[in-house]
mmCIF file of C-alpha atoms in Angstrom:
data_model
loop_
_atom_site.group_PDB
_atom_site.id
_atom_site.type_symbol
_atom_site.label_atom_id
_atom_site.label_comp_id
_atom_site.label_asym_id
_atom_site.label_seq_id
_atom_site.Cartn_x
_atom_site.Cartn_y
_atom_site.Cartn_z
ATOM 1 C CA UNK L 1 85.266 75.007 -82.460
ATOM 2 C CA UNK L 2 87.517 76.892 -80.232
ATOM 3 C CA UNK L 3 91.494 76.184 -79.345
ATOM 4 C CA UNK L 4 91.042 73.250 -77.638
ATOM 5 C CA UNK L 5 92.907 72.231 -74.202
ATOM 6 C CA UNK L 6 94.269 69.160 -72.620
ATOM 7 C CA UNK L 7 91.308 67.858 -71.154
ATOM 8 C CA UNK L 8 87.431 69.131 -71.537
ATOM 9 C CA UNK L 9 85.026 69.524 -69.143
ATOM 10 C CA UNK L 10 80.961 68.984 -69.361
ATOM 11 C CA UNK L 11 78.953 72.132 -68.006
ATOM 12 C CA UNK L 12 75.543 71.421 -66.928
ATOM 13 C CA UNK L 13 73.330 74.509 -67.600
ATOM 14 C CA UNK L 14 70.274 75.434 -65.256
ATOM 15 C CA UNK L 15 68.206 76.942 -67.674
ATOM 16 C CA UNK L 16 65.257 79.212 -67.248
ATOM 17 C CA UNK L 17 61.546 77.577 -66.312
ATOM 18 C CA UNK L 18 59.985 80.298 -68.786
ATOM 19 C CA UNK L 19 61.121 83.766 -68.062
ATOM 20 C CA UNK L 20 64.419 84.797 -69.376
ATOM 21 C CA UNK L 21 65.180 87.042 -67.094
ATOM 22 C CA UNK L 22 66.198 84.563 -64.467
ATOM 23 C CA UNK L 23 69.164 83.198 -66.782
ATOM 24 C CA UNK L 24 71.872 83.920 -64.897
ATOM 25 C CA UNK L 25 75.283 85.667 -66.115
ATOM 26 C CA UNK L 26 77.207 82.349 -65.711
ATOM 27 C CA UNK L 27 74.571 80.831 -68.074
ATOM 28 C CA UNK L 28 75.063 83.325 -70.472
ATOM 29 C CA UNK L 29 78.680 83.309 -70.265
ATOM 30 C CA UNK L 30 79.193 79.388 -70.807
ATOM 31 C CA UNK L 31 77.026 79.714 -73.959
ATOM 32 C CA UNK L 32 79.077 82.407 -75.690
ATOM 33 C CA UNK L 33 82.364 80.368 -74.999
ATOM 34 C CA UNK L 34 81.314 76.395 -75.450
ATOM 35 C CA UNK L 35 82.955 74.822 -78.042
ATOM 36 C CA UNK L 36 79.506 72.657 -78.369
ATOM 37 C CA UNK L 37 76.327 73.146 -77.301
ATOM 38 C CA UNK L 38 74.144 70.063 -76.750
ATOM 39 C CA UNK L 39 70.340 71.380 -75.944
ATOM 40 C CA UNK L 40 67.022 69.315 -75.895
ATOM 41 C CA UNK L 41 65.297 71.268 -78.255
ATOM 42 C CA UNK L 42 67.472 73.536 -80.528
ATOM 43 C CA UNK L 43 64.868 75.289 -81.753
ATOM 44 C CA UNK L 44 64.207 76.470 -78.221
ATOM 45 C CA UNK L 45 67.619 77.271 -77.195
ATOM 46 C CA UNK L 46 67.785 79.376 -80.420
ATOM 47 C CA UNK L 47 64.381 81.612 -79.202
ATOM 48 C CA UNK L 48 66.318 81.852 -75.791
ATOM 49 C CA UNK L 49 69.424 83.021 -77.008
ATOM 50 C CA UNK L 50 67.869 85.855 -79.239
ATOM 51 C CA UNK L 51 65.827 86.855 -76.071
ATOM 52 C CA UNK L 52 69.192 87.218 -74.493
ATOM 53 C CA UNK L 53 71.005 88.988 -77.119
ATOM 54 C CA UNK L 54 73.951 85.970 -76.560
ATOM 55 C CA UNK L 55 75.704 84.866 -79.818
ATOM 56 C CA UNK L 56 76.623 80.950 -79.663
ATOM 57 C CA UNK L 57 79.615 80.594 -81.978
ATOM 58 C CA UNK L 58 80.079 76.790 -80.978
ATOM 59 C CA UNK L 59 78.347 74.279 -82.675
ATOM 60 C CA UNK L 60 74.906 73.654 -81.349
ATOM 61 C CA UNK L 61 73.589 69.908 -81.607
ATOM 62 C CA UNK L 62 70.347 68.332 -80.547
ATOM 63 C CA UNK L 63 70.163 66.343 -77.568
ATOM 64 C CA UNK L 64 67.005 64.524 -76.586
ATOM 65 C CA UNK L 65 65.475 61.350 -74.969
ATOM 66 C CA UNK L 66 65.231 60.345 -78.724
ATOM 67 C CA UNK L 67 68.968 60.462 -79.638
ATOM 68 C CA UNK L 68 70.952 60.427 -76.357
ATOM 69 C CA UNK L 69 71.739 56.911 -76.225
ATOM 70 C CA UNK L 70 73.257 57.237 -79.584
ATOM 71 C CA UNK L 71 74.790 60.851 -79.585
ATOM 72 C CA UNK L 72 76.070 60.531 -75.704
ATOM 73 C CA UNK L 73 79.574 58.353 -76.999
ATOM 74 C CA UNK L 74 80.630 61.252 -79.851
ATOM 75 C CA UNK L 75 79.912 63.691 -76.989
ATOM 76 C CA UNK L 76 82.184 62.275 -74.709
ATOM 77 C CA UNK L 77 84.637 61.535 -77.741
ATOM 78 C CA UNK L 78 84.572 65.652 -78.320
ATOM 79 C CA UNK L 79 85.435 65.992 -74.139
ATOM 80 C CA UNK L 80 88.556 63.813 -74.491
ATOM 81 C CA UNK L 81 89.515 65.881 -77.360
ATOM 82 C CA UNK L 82 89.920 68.302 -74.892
ATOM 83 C CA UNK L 83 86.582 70.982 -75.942
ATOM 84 C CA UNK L 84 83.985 72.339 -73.482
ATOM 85 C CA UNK L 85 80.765 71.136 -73.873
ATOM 86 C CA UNK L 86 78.197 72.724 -72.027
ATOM 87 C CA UNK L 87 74.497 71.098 -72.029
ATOM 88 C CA UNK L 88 71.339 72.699 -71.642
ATOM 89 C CA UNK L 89 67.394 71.225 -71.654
ATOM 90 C CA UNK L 90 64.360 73.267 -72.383
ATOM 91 C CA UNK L 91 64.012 74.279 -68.181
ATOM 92 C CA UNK L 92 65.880 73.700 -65.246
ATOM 93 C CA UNK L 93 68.842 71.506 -64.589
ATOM 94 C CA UNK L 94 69.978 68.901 -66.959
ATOM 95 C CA UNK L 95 69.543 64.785 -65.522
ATOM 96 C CA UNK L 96 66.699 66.219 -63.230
ATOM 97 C CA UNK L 97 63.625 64.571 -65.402
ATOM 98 C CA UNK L 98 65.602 65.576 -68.472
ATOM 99 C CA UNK L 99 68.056 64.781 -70.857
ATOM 100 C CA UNK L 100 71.815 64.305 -68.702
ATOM 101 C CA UNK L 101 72.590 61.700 -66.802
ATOM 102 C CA UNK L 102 74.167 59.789 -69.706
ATOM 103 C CA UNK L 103 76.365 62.353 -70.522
ATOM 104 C CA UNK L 104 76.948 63.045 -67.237
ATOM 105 C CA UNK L 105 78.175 59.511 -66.380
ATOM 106 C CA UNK L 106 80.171 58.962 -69.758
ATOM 107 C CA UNK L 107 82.436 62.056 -69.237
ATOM 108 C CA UNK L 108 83.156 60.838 -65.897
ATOM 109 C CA UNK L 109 83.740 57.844 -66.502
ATOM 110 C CA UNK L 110 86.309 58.990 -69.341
ATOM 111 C CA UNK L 111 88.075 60.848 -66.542
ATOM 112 C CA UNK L 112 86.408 63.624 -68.298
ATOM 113 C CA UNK L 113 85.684 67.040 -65.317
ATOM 114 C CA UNK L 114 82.049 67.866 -64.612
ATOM 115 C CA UNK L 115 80.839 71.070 -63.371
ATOM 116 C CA UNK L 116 77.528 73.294 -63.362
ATOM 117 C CA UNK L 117 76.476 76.678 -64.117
ATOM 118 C CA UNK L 118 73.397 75.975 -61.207
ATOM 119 C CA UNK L 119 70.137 78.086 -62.247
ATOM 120 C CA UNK L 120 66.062 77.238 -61.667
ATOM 121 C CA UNK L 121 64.124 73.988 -60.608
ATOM 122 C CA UNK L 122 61.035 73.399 -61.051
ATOM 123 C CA UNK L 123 61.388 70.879 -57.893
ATOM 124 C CA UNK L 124 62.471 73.276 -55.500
ATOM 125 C CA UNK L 125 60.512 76.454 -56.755
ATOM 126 C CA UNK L 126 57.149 74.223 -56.612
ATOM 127 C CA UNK L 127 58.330 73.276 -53.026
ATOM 128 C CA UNK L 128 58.639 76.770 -51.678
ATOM 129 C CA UNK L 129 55.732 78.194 -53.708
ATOM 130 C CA UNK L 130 53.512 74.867 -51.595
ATOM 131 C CA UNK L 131 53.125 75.980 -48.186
ATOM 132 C CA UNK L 132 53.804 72.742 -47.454
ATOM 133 C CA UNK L 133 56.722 71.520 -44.735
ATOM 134 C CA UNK L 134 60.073 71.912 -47.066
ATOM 135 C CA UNK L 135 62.648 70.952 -44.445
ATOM 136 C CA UNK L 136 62.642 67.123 -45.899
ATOM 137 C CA UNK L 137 61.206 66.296 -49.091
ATOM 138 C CA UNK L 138 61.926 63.449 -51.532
ATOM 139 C CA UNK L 139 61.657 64.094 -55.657
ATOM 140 C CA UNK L 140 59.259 61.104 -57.565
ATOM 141 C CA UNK L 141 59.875 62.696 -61.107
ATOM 142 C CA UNK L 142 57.228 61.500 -63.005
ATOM 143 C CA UNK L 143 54.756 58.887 -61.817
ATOM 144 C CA UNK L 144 54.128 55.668 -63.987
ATOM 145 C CA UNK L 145 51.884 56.247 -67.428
ATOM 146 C CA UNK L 146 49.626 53.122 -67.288
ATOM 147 C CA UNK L 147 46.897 53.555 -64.285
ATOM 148 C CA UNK L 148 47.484 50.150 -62.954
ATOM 149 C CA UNK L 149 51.379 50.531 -62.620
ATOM 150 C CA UNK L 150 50.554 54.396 -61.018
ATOM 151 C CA UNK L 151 48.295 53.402 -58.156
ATOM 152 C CA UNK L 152 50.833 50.173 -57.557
ATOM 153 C CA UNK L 153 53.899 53.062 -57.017
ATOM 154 C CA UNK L 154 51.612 55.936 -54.972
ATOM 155 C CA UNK L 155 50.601 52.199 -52.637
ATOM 156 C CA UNK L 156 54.572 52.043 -52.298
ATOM 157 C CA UNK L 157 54.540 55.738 -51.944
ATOM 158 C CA UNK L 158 51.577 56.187 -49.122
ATOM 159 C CA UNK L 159 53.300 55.948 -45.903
ATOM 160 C CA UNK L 160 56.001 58.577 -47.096
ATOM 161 C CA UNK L 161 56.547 61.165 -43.875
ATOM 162 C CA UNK L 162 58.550 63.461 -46.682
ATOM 163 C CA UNK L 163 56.654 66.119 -48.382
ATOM 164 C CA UNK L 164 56.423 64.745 -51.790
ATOM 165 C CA UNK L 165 57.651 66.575 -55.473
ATOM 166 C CA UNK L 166 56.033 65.107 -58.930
ATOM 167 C CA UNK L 167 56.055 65.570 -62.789
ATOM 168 C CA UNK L 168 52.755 65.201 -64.700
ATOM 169 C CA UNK L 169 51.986 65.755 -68.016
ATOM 170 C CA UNK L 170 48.563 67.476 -68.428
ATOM 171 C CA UNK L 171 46.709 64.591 -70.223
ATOM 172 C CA UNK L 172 47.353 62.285 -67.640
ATOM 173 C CA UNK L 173 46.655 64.456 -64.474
ATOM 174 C CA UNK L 174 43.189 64.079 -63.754
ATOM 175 C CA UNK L 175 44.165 60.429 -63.488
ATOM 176 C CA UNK L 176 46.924 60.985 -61.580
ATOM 177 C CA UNK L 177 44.993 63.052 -59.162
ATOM 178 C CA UNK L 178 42.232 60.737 -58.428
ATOM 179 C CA UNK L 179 44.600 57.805 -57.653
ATOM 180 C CA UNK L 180 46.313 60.291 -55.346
ATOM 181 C CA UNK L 181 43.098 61.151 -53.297
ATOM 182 C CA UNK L 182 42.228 57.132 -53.929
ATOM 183 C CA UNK L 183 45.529 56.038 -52.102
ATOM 184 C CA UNK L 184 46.766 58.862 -50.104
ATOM 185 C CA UNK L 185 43.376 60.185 -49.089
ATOM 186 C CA UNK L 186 40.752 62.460 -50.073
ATOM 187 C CA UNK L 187 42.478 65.073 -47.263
ATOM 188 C CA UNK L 188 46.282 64.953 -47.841
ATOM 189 C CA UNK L 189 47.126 68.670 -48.225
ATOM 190 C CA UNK L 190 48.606 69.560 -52.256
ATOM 191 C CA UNK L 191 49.577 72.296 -54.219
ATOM 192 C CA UNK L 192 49.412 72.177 -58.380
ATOM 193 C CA UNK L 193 51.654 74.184 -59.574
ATOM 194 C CA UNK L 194 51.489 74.650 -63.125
ATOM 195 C CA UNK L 195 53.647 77.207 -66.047
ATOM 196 C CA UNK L 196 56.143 78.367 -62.751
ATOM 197 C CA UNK L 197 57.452 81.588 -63.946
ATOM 198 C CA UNK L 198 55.595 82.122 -66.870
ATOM 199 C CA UNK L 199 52.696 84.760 -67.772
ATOM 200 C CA UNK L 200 50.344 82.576 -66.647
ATOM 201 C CA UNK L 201 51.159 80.973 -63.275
ATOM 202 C CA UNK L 202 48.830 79.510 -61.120
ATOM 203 C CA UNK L 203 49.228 77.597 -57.827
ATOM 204 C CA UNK L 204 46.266 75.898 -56.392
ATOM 205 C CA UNK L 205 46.185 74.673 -53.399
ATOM 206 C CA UNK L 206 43.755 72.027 -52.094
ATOM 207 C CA UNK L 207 43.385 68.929 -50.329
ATOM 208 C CA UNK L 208 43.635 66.323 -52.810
ATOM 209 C CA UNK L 209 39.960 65.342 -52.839
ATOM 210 C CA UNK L 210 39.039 68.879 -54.129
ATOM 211 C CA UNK L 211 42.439 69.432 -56.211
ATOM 212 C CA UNK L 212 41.079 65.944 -57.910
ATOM 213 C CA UNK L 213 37.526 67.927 -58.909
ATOM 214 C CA UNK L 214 39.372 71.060 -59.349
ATOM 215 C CA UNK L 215 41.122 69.262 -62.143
ATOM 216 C CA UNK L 216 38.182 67.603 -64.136
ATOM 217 C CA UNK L 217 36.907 71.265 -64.402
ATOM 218 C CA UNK L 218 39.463 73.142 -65.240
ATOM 219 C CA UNK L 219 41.706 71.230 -67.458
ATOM 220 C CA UNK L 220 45.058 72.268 -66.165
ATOM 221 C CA UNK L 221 47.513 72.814 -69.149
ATOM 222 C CA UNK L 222 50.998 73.509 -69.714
ATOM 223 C CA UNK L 223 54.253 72.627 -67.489
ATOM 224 C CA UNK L 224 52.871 71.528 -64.090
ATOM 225 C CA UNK L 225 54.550 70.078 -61.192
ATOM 226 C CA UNK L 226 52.756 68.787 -58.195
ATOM 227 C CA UNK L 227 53.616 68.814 -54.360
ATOM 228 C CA UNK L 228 51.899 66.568 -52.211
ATOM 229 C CA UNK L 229 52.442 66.668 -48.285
ATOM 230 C CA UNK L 230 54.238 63.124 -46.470
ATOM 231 C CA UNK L 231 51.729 61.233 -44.763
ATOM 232 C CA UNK L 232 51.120 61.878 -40.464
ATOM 233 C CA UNK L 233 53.606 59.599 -37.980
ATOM 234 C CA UNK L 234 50.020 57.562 -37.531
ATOM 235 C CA UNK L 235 49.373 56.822 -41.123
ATOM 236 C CA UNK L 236 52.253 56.153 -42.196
ATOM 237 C CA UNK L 237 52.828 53.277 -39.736
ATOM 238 C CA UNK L 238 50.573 50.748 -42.691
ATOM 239 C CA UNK L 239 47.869 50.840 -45.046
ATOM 240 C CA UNK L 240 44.262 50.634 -44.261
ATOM 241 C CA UNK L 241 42.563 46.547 -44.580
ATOM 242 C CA UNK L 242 40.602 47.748 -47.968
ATOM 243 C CA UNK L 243 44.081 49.299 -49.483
ATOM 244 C CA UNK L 244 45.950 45.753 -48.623
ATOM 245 C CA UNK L 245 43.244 44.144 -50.234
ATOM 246 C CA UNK L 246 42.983 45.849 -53.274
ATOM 247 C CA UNK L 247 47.007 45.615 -53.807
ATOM 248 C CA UNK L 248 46.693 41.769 -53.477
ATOM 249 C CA UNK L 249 43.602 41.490 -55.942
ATOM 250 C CA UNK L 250 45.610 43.682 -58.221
ATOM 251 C CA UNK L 251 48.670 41.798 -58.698
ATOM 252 C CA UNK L 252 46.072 38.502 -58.968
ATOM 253 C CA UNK L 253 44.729 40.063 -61.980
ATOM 254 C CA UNK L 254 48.037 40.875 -63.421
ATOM 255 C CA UNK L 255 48.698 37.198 -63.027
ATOM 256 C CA UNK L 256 50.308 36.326 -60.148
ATOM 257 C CA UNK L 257 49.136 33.445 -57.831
ATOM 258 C CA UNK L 258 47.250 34.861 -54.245
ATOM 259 C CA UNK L 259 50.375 33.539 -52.661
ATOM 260 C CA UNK L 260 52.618 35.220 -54.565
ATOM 261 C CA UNK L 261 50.230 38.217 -54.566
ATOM 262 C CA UNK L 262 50.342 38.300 -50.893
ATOM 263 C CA UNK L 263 54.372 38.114 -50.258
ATOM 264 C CA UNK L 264 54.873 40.938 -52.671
ATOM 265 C CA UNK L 265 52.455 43.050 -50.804
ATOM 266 C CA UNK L 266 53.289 42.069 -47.821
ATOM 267 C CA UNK L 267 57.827 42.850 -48.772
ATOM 268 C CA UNK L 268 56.393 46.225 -50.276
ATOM 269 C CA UNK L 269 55.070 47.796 -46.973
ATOM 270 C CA UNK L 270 56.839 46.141 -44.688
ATOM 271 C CA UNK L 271 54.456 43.554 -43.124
ATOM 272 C CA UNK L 272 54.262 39.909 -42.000
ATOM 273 C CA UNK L 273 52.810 37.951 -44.358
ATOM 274 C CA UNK L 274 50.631 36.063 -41.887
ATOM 275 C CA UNK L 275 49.078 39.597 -40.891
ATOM 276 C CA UNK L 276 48.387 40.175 -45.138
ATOM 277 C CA UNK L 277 46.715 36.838 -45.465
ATOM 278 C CA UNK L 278 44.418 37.106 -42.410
ATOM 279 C CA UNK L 279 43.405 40.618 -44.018
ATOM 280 C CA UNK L 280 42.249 39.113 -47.553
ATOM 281 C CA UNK L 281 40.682 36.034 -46.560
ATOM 282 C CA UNK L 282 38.890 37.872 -43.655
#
């Protein structure tokens, strides 16, 4: 490693989505002088650096959701030693869905400076690319993996006036999509965005209903982010009778009692409890 200083400092890195090209000078710069760099896939950052034509003469180390917990403390332990570390994930900017925030949080709280080299998002590039309203938005990362504990957050998530930004992997997004259309409704206006940047972009943009069949057909693949638009003043004011309902009969069969079924529902969007109980037993 390089002559090391008093203190270190963490660099985030905003790394391209998939072209190159957008890597910005800073980006290149921070990876030619870190002491260490700690990137989510090495084997990545190594095809991105040879695209480049940057030479990383600090050591490069992996840094995943596999090994963060563990590798996070001898990271910070090199920033006290007074070494730049800069860290980098396979797209975008680190602690956004990816590797970071543990790193991020143990330099600081070893007094440890934290700083950015800012470069793409997937979150905000999916946004603009919508057509949907931008001015407020609110970022869900990536919804729950069991189908159950998804349609129990999108409930939580239906009377949100904020355009909404998710992660989905491709396996699961047919799923997700139905349970969108399911809880949201058929005509909430959506935009798939899928491989942003790449060579094979593609940006569909449906009412949820359709992007649901869209889906089943075409077998999205690859990187895809999804952008779903807030629900109206009018909707968003509480959940249809059938919707309450179902939420209530759903945490029965996960094994709560109807009464205890009911009060979560009823904390969770906001109602009286008296008004949820009149609903199911109506």
């Amino acid at each position: 490693m390089g002559e090391k200083s008093e203190i270190g400092r963490l660099v985030l890195l905003g790394a391209p989505l998939g072209n190159p090209a957008d890597a910005s000078a800073r980006f290149r710069e921070v990876l030619a002088a870190a002491d260490v760099v700690a990137a989510e896939d090495t084997r990545r950052l190594t095809r991105l650096t040879r695209d480049l034509g940057v030479d990383v003469p600090g050591r490069i180390v992996s840094y995943f959701e596999g090994n963060e917990e563990r590798r996070t403390p001898e990271l910070v332990d090199v920033l006290r030693e007074g070494y730049v570390v800069a860290l980098v994930t396979d797209g975008g900017m680190p602690s956004v869905s990816d590797p970071g925030y543990r790193l991020v949080r143990g330099a600081l709280d070893a007094g440890v400076p934290v700083t950015a080299a800012p470069g793409p998002s997937a979150v905000t590039t999916a946004l603009a690319l919508s057509g949907l309203p931008s001015d407020r938005f609110c970022f869900e990362g990536f919804l729950p993996r069991t189908p159950g504990a998804r349609r129990s957050r999108l409930r939580a998530l239906a009377a949100e006036e904020r355009t909404l930004v998710l992660f989905e992997a491709p396996h699961r997004i047919t799923g997700a999509l139905a349970d969108l259309a399911a809880v949201f409704g058929a005509d909430r206006p959506a935009a798939l965005c899928r491989e942003l940047t790449k060579t094979y972009e593609e940006v569909v943009r449906r009412p949820l209903g359709e992007l649901a069949a869209w889906a089943v057909d075409n077998e999205p693949r690859g990187e895809i982010t999804l952008v779903v638009a807030g629900a109206s003043r009018e909707a968003a004011e509480r959940p249809d009778d059938e919707t309450l309902r179902a939420a209530v009969a759903e945490r029965e069969t996960a094994g709560l009692s109807r009464r205890d079924a009911i009060t979560e529902i009823a904390t969770e969007y906001g109602l009286r409890r008296r008004d949820v109980y009149t609903i199911v037993h109506a």
